């Protein structure tokens, strides 16, 4: 196992350690004794070994979460839960550099992006800590004869299985953990098999924060094993999943056994529209960020770019030039602007999409530079001469690949909305224009859970995030996600 020389001693020691499962407040070996390799995607080399949870481990973790739910955790008041969450946020910040470096090795992203993510993670925890005392019901006036006192209240939904992806491992863990813990649920968290390390470190910080045993359990392993067992487990009351639309559909099927609640944050093929009155330089940079951030491995990536014909060449050339000028490399190298894809499988998938587009008549704008051979890299790719029926236009690629098309009549917002909505997804859309009235009228016609104007994907804890159609069910962030971790109970008391 070879680690990058840029790692701090603490990060290197953690990564090289013996990684176990967190069940009922203890780090334990997997019941079947299986382990699996963890790879640095920038080199393709093995950097660690993690424990592979099996069905028995899932049973133990769910039972521990149930005991905590019905035992000590149920007696924690809102302020007490808030104090624990605030302590966790402080520990995340105190261990921020270690967590960021682990995230780089786990996922491959540049260190600057990982550091920014840690700051956002801590603030997300604090945001939900503030909600522990504020999710109230309401009193209800009863129309029946007599004197009544009636009210509603939010009660924790119960034991929650949370299955998270590999593109933003720590952020996705916190997006799910923080609201569930804020309302009083208990959790079994399964990180993606490609990126287990930051979740393990997070588990250490959760224990250090003082959460009772069993409130958070962490099972590393595979989706086909631990993930599938959690989705169908009769002791789980809810599954929260982020990942592909195909896997989300399988989770829905697995949840039918006990009709457990399900929330899903799934795929996207998000459009970005640039009108001729936009701040063109800002729009070019924004469009580039929308597709190249995290090597395009973002569910809300702006992967379909529509530009008015008068400025099309200028915008496309600008975005392609940004992509061509990006320095690819290991996330711990100071000059790196773009890291690798997560795996060899993902690299081949993305490369196949590019080949498919070229075979169907698309062309690469700019230099079309080749990525380095070591690691799982794909160079930024901007495709022109694309058509709506092409696979690269219709399907989620999940890599740094942008498809571009022109539009002419900028006032026909209905036609542009039909273009935006011509997809099975509905996660995000971007609009660049100086005419805010037009932007608001256009946004109302787009079938997407989030729309940003003159910006890309505003990552704000208070803003709900989620999709229409096959981009998922439910929302992350904001008050709305808290309600999805509770059941609404009505109580009516006859007084006379």
mmCIF file of N, CA, C and O in Angstrom, residues 271-278 280 304-313 315-316 404-413 415-417 419-420 430-433 438 442:
data_model
loop_
_atom_site.group_PDB
_atom_site.id
_atom_site.type_symbol
_atom_site.label_atom_id
_atom_site.label_comp_id
_atom_site.label_asym_id
_atom_site.label_seq_id
_atom_site.Cartn_x
_atom_site.Cartn_y
_atom_site.Cartn_z
ATOM 1 N N UNK A 271 -30.076 21.096 -17.499
ATOM 2 C CA UNK A 271 -29.822 22.090 -18.543
ATOM 3 C C UNK A 271 -29.335 23.414 -17.963
ATOM 4 O O UNK A 271 -29.723 23.824 -16.868
ATOM 5 N N UNK A 272 -28.499 24.100 -18.746
ATOM 6 C CA UNK A 272 -28.069 25.462 -18.433
ATOM 7 C C UNK A 272 -28.325 26.304 -19.680
ATOM 8 O O UNK A 272 -27.900 25.932 -20.782
ATOM 9 N N UNK A 273 -29.034 27.435 -19.498
ATOM 10 C CA UNK A 273 -29.372 28.326 -20.611
ATOM 11 C C UNK A 273 -28.637 29.650 -20.449
ATOM 12 O O UNK A 273 -28.685 30.262 -19.372
ATOM 13 N N UNK A 274 -27.971 30.085 -21.513
ATOM 14 C CA UNK A 274 -27.275 31.369 -21.496
ATOM 15 C C UNK A 274 -27.902 32.267 -22.565
ATOM 16 O O UNK A 274 -27.841 31.959 -23.767
ATOM 17 N N UNK A 275 -28.507 33.367 -22.110
ATOM 18 C CA UNK A 275 -29.141 34.329 -23.008
ATOM 19 C C UNK A 275 -28.133 35.390 -23.417
ATOM 20 O O UNK A 275 -27.142 35.641 -22.704
ATOM 21 N N UNK A 276 -28.354 36.062 -24.535
ATOM 22 C CA UNK A 276 -27.356 37.005 -25.044
ATOM 23 C C UNK A 276 -27.153 38.230 -24.173
ATOM 24 O O UNK A 276 -26.129 38.920 -24.322
ATOM 25 N N UNK A 277 -28.093 38.530 -23.256
ATOM 26 C CA UNK A 277 -27.916 39.697 -22.393
ATOM 27 C C UNK A 277 -27.207 39.359 -21.082
ATOM 28 O O UNK A 277 -27.076 40.204 -20.199
ATOM 29 N N UNK A 278 -26.762 38.123 -20.939
ATOM 30 C CA UNK A 278 -26.082 37.710 -19.713
ATOM 31 C C UNK A 278 -24.700 38.353 -19.623
ATOM 32 O O UNK A 278 -24.140 38.843 -20.620
ATOM 33 N N UNK A 280 -21.443 37.639 -20.038
ATOM 34 C CA UNK A 280 -20.933 36.489 -20.785
ATOM 35 C C UNK A 280 -19.736 35.844 -20.088
ATOM 36 O O UNK A 280 -19.654 34.607 -19.990
ATOM 37 N N UNK A 304 -26.021 19.788 -19.897
ATOM 38 C CA UNK A 304 -26.593 20.193 -21.188
ATOM 39 C C UNK A 304 -26.559 21.719 -21.257
ATOM 40 O O UNK A 304 -27.235 22.389 -20.480
ATOM 41 N N UNK A 305 -25.780 22.256 -22.184
ATOM 42 C CA UNK A 305 -25.628 23.704 -22.290
ATOM 43 C C UNK A 305 -26.332 24.203 -23.544
ATOM 44 O O UNK A 305 -26.032 23.772 -24.658
ATOM 45 N N UNK A 306 -27.268 25.145 -23.345
ATOM 46 C CA UNK A 306 -28.012 25.761 -24.450
ATOM 47 C C UNK A 306 -27.660 27.244 -24.482
ATOM 48 O O UNK A 306 -27.869 27.961 -23.491
ATOM 49 N N UNK A 307 -27.134 27.702 -25.633
ATOM 50 C CA UNK A 307 -26.613 29.062 -25.749
ATOM 51 C C UNK A 307 -27.261 29.736 -26.958
ATOM 52 O O UNK A 307 -27.407 29.123 -28.023
ATOM 53 N N UNK A 308 -27.637 30.991 -26.779
ATOM 54 C CA UNK A 308 -28.216 31.725 -27.907
ATOM 55 C C UNK A 308 -27.218 31.774 -29.059
ATOM 56 O O UNK A 308 -26.012 31.925 -28.860
ATOM 57 N N UNK A 309 -27.747 31.670 -30.267
ATOM 58 C CA UNK A 309 -26.900 31.541 -31.457
ATOM 59 C C UNK A 309 -25.941 32.715 -31.638
ATOM 60 O O UNK A 309 -24.844 32.541 -32.193
ATOM 61 N N UNK A 310 -26.296 33.921 -31.165
ATOM 62 C CA UNK A 310 -25.426 35.079 -31.364
ATOM 63 C C UNK A 310 -24.136 34.966 -30.549
ATOM 64 O O UNK A 310 -23.115 35.556 -30.921
ATOM 65 N N UNK A 311 -24.192 34.266 -29.455
ATOM 66 C CA UNK A 311 -23.023 34.171 -28.578
ATOM 67 C C UNK A 311 -22.519 32.738 -28.449
ATOM 68 O O UNK A 311 -21.624 32.463 -27.654
ATOM 69 N N UNK A 312 -23.080 31.827 -29.235
ATOM 70 C CA UNK A 312 -22.759 30.397 -29.085
ATOM 71 C C UNK A 312 -21.258 30.139 -29.230
ATOM 72 O O UNK A 312 -20.634 29.502 -28.361
ATOM 73 N N UNK A 313 -20.665 30.602 -30.305
ATOM 74 C CA UNK A 313 -19.249 30.313 -30.531
ATOM 75 C C UNK A 313 -18.384 30.874 -29.413
ATOM 76 O O UNK A 313 -17.448 30.212 -28.929
ATOM 77 N N UNK A 315 -19.179 31.499 -26.272
ATOM 78 C CA UNK A 315 -19.354 30.762 -25.022
ATOM 79 C C UNK A 315 -18.697 29.390 -25.096
ATOM 80 O O UNK A 315 -17.957 28.985 -24.180
ATOM 81 N N UNK A 316 -18.951 28.673 -26.163
ATOM 82 C CA UNK A 316 -18.402 27.317 -26.275
ATOM 83 C C UNK A 316 -16.879 27.352 -26.310
ATOM 84 O O UNK A 316 -16.202 26.548 -25.656
ATOM 85 N N UNK A 404 -23.526 20.602 -26.056
ATOM 86 C CA UNK A 404 -23.935 21.976 -26.314
ATOM 87 C C UNK A 404 -24.855 22.047 -27.527
ATOM 88 O O UNK A 404 -24.699 21.293 -28.486
ATOM 89 N N UNK A 405 -25.825 22.965 -27.450
ATOM 90 C CA UNK A 405 -26.719 23.217 -28.564
ATOM 91 C C UNK A 405 -27.093 24.707 -28.578
ATOM 92 O O UNK A 405 -27.052 25.374 -27.542
ATOM 93 N N UNK A 406 -27.490 25.205 -29.760
ATOM 94 C CA UNK A 406 -27.900 26.592 -29.931
ATOM 95 C C UNK A 406 -29.412 26.718 -29.762
ATOM 96 O O UNK A 406 -30.156 25.767 -29.982
ATOM 97 N N UNK A 407 -29.842 27.941 -29.401
ATOM 98 C CA UNK A 407 -31.252 28.283 -29.552
ATOM 99 C C UNK A 407 -31.333 29.657 -30.199
ATOM 100 O O UNK A 407 -30.397 30.452 -30.135
ATOM 101 N N UNK A 408 -32.484 29.929 -30.848
ATOM 102 C CA UNK A 408 -32.620 31.169 -31.603
ATOM 103 C C UNK A 408 -33.560 32.167 -30.959
ATOM 104 O O UNK A 408 -33.146 33.201 -30.454
ATOM 105 N N UNK A 409 -34.842 31.864 -30.919
ATOM 106 C CA UNK A 409 -35.834 32.811 -30.416
ATOM 107 C C UNK A 409 -35.780 32.864 -28.891
ATOM 108 O O UNK A 409 -36.315 31.988 -28.209
ATOM 109 N N UNK A 410 -35.142 33.893 -28.354
ATOM 110 C CA UNK A 410 -34.977 33.973 -26.904
ATOM 111 C C UNK A 410 -36.258 34.332 -26.172
ATOM 112 O O UNK A 410 -36.329 34.201 -24.947
ATOM 113 N N UNK A 411 -37.279 34.800 -26.891
ATOM 114 C CA UNK A 411 -38.525 35.186 -26.243
ATOM 115 C C UNK A 411 -39.521 34.037 -26.154
ATOM 116 O O UNK A 411 -40.504 34.125 -25.420
ATOM 117 N N UNK A 412 -39.289 32.952 -26.882
ATOM 118 C CA UNK A 412 -40.211 31.816 -26.850
ATOM 119 C C UNK A 412 -39.847 30.907 -25.674
ATOM 120 O O UNK A 412 -39.266 29.829 -25.839
ATOM 121 N N UNK A 413 -40.211 31.367 -24.476
ATOM 122 C CA UNK A 413 -39.835 30.628 -23.274
ATOM 123 C C UNK A 413 -40.526 29.269 -23.199
ATOM 124 O O UNK A 413 -39.971 28.317 -22.633
ATOM 125 N N UNK A 415 -41.091 27.217 -25.677
ATOM 126 C CA UNK A 415 -40.295 26.280 -26.474
ATOM 127 C C UNK A 415 -39.009 25.921 -25.749
ATOM 128 O O UNK A 415 -38.579 24.751 -25.745
ATOM 129 N N UNK A 416 -38.371 26.906 -25.111
ATOM 130 C CA UNK A 416 -37.143 26.626 -24.370
ATOM 131 C C UNK A 416 -37.425 25.720 -23.168
ATOM 132 O O UNK A 416 -36.604 24.858 -22.826
ATOM 133 N N UNK A 417 -38.575 25.915 -22.539
ATOM 134 C CA UNK A 417 -38.944 25.053 -21.417
ATOM 135 C C UNK A 417 -39.151 23.613 -21.886
ATOM 136 O O UNK A 417 -38.791 22.662 -21.190
ATOM 137 N N UNK A 419 -37.574 22.220 -24.263
ATOM 138 C CA UNK A 419 -36.217 21.700 -24.424
ATOM 139 C C UNK A 419 -35.626 21.317 -23.072
ATOM 140 O O UNK A 419 -35.036 20.240 -22.916
ATOM 141 N N UNK A 420 -35.770 22.193 -22.089
ATOM 142 C CA UNK A 420 -35.256 21.909 -20.750
ATOM 143 C C UNK A 420 -35.875 20.653 -20.171
ATOM 144 O O UNK A 420 -35.205 19.841 -19.519
ATOM 145 N N UNK A 430 -30.116 25.792 -14.776
ATOM 146 C CA UNK A 430 -29.445 27.078 -14.603
ATOM 147 C C UNK A 430 -29.865 28.055 -15.681
ATOM 148 O O UNK A 430 -30.079 27.673 -16.834
ATOM 149 N N UNK A 431 -29.996 29.326 -15.305
ATOM 150 C CA UNK A 431 -30.393 30.386 -16.239
ATOM 151 C C UNK A 431 -29.438 31.550 -16.063
ATOM 152 O O UNK A 431 -29.232 32.034 -14.943
ATOM 153 N N UNK A 432 -28.872 32.016 -17.184
ATOM 154 C CA UNK A 432 -27.980 33.171 -17.153
ATOM 155 C C UNK A 432 -28.583 34.272 -18.021
ATOM 156 O O UNK A 432 -28.713 34.129 -19.233
ATOM 157 N N UNK A 433 -28.993 35.355 -17.391
ATOM 158 C CA UNK A 433 -29.603 36.483 -18.081
ATOM 159 C C UNK A 433 -29.598 37.684 -17.151
ATOM 160 O O UNK A 433 -29.626 37.526 -15.917
ATOM 161 N N UNK A 438 -37.648 37.762 -16.978
ATOM 162 C CA UNK A 438 -37.618 36.608 -17.871
ATOM 163 C C UNK A 438 -37.142 35.359 -17.127
ATOM 164 O O UNK A 438 -37.690 34.266 -17.306
ATOM 165 N N UNK A 442 -39.320 32.013 -16.839
ATOM 166 C CA UNK A 442 -38.744 30.783 -17.381
ATOM 167 C C UNK A 442 -38.657 29.706 -16.303
ATOM 168 O O UNK A 442 -39.000 28.534 -16.526
#
